[in-house]
Amino acid sequence: MMTDGIMSKAATMEIPINSNGDTGTLPEDDSLEQATQIQWSLDEKDLQQVMVSGPNLNETSIVSGGYGGTGEGIIPTSSIKGLRLSRGSYICPSESAACRIANQGELCTGSSMHQSHSSSAVTAEEASRGVAVEKLDIVKKWGINTYKCTKQMISERFGRGLRTVDLELEAQIDVLRDTKRKYENILRLARALTNHFYSMVQTQRALGDTFADLSQKSPELQDEFGYNAETQKLLCKNGETLLGAINFFVASINTLANKTMEDTLMTVKLYENARLEFDAYRADLEELNMGPRDAVTLSRIDTAQQQFQIHKEKYERLRSDVTIKLKFLEENKVKVMHKQLLLFHNAISAYFAGNQQQLEQTLKQFNIKLKPPGADKPSWLEEQ
């Protein structure tokens, strides 16, 4: 058949096998396998072509009906050399449309992936740049505010700057600070009393145990040792009851001084900072108002006026908060101290008067529950 003749003729044709134009002859028996080994790209449409060797190896005639050329054309051998692949294989000049579409798809996919990576990189760079600009703006505002407040503080220290003063509120704040110092002193002394009294109770317990032991081992003094042992045990029991009342008193004073008053003083500190910022921006606005009135200065005055208004509102809001907290603190302090001072007086009086019933009644009155002896100690199972 014509196809067999054509394939046998193509099998013995010398073709270029490297970039230098060298030729080689494919053996007849294994022509298709060798053609596959050198990666000559053929498809079903290519098998319909008729390749005829010319008079010499410098050119090859191709007769094709489906590749857009004339009925018969000449392709130089040098043009065939240029169709070599990067890995040394050849591509048929009449490459199929499917191959061209696949190659174009790969190129399009690669370009779209490159564009997506580029766009994502640009987005990440813009986001990081935005964060950096925001942080820089925050640092800039903080620096300007710190400079103005420091300038105002130094001016006040040297008596050159004007300071906003609320005489009534400042007097109440000074009273609060003095009261807190005195309550902290009461707390320190009450804790010292607790420690000393606890040591005395432990000594009384040890002394009572010693008297009880000697009463068993000294028959001639059994009654005398027994009386003293009972007395020390009773004093120890009453002492533990008094310790419970004093500990409750210490805990209440600690809450009042180190939590309630401290919270109010934190608000006072915020108020004082707001007052300093308010005076700093007020002085800045006054300084701008005394200068020339050109376009740049008017713009700066508008900005300074806005900042002044913001800090004025903040200052007034915190001043109101401090006034309210001072009022509630005073009411709470009177209520708490009335209860705690009554407890302390009744407990101390009952203990030293030896009135055990009144001492226990005092604890019940203030809802104080004593822990049983050894409750703070871990059990033998926990110690293992």
PDB file of N, CA and C in Angstrom, residues 131-147:
ATOM      1  N   VAL A 131       0.227  49.255  58.103  1.00  0.00           N
ATOM      2  CA  VAL A 131       0.461  49.064  59.543  1.00  0.00           C
ATOM      3  C   VAL A 131       1.632  49.917  60.012  1.00  0.00           C
ATOM      4  N   ALA A 132       2.688  49.971  59.205  1.00  0.00           N
ATOM      5  CA  ALA A 132       3.849  50.769  59.577  1.00  0.00           C
ATOM      6  C   ALA A 132       3.499  52.250  59.653  1.00  0.00           C
ATOM      7  N   VAL A 133       2.699  52.721  58.684  1.00  0.00           N
ATOM      8  CA  VAL A 133       2.295  54.130  58.696  1.00  0.00           C
ATOM      9  C   VAL A 133       1.427  54.430  59.912  1.00  0.00           C
ATOM     10  N   GLU A 134       0.535  53.490  60.259  1.00  0.00           N
ATOM     11  CA  GLU A 134      -0.333  53.691  61.428  1.00  0.00           C
ATOM     12  C   GLU A 134       0.483  53.756  62.719  1.00  0.00           C
ATOM     13  N   LYS A 135       1.458  52.859  62.858  1.00  0.00           N
ATOM     14  CA  LYS A 135       2.306  52.880  64.054  1.00  0.00           C
ATOM     15  C   LYS A 135       3.133  54.162  64.115  1.00  0.00           C
ATOM     16  N   LEU A 136       3.629  54.580  62.973  1.00  0.00           N
ATOM     17  CA  LEU A 136       4.406  55.821  62.941  1.00  0.00           C
ATOM     18  C   LEU A 136       3.550  57.010  63.326  1.00  0.00           C
ATOM     19  N   ASP A 137       2.299  57.009  62.909  1.00  0.00           N
ATOM     20  CA  ASP A 137       1.392  58.096  63.271  1.00  0.00           C
ATOM     21  C   ASP A 137       1.112  58.104  64.769  1.00  0.00           C
ATOM     22  N   ILE A 138       0.946  56.898  65.354  1.00  0.00           N
ATOM     23  CA  ILE A 138       0.715  56.816  66.805  1.00  0.00           C
ATOM     24  C   ILE A 138       1.923  57.340  67.578  1.00  0.00           C
ATOM     25  N   VAL A 139       3.121  56.928  67.148  1.00  0.00           N
ATOM     26  CA  VAL A 139       4.340  57.397  67.820  1.00  0.00           C
ATOM     27  C   VAL A 139       4.483  58.910  67.681  1.00  0.00           C
ATOM     28  N   LYS A 140       4.136  59.430  66.507  1.00  0.00           N
ATOM     29  CA  LYS A 140       4.227  60.874  66.290  1.00  0.00           C
ATOM     30  C   LYS A 140       3.283  61.633  67.224  1.00  0.00           C
ATOM     31  N   LYS A 141       2.031  61.171  67.337  1.00  0.00           N
ATOM     32  CA  LYS A 141       1.073  61.829  68.226  1.00  0.00           C
ATOM     33  C   LYS A 141       1.523  61.740  69.677  1.00  0.00           C
ATOM     34  N   TRP A 142       2.040  60.558  70.069  1.00  0.00           N
ATOM     35  CA  TRP A 142       2.514  60.405  71.449  1.00  0.00           C
ATOM     36  C   TRP A 142       3.679  61.354  71.724  1.00  0.00           C
ATOM     37  N   GLY A 143       4.584  61.482  70.783  1.00  0.00           N
ATOM     38  CA  GLY A 143       5.723  62.370  70.972  1.00  0.00           C
ATOM     39  C   GLY A 143       5.304  63.826  71.117  1.00  0.00           C
ATOM     40  N   ILE A 144       4.361  64.264  70.279  1.00  0.00           N
ATOM     41  CA  ILE A 144       3.894  65.646  70.375  1.00  0.00           C
ATOM     42  C   ILE A 144       3.195  65.890  71.704  1.00  0.00           C
ATOM     43  N   ASN A 145       2.340  64.945  72.129  1.00  0.00           N
ATOM     44  CA  ASN A 145       1.627  65.091  73.394  1.00  0.00           C
ATOM     45  C   ASN A 145       2.588  65.105  74.578  1.00  0.00           C
ATOM     46  N   THR A 146       3.594  64.224  74.542  1.00  0.00           N
ATOM     47  CA  THR A 146       4.580  64.180  75.631  1.00  0.00           C
ATOM     48  C   THR A 146       5.374  65.469  75.700  1.00  0.00           C
ATOM     49  N   TYR A 147       5.742  65.997  74.549  1.00  0.00           N
ATOM     50  CA  TYR A 147       6.503  67.252  74.521  1.00  0.00           C
ATOM     51  C   TYR A 147       5.690  68.388  75.127  1.00  0.00           C
TER      52      TYR A 147
END
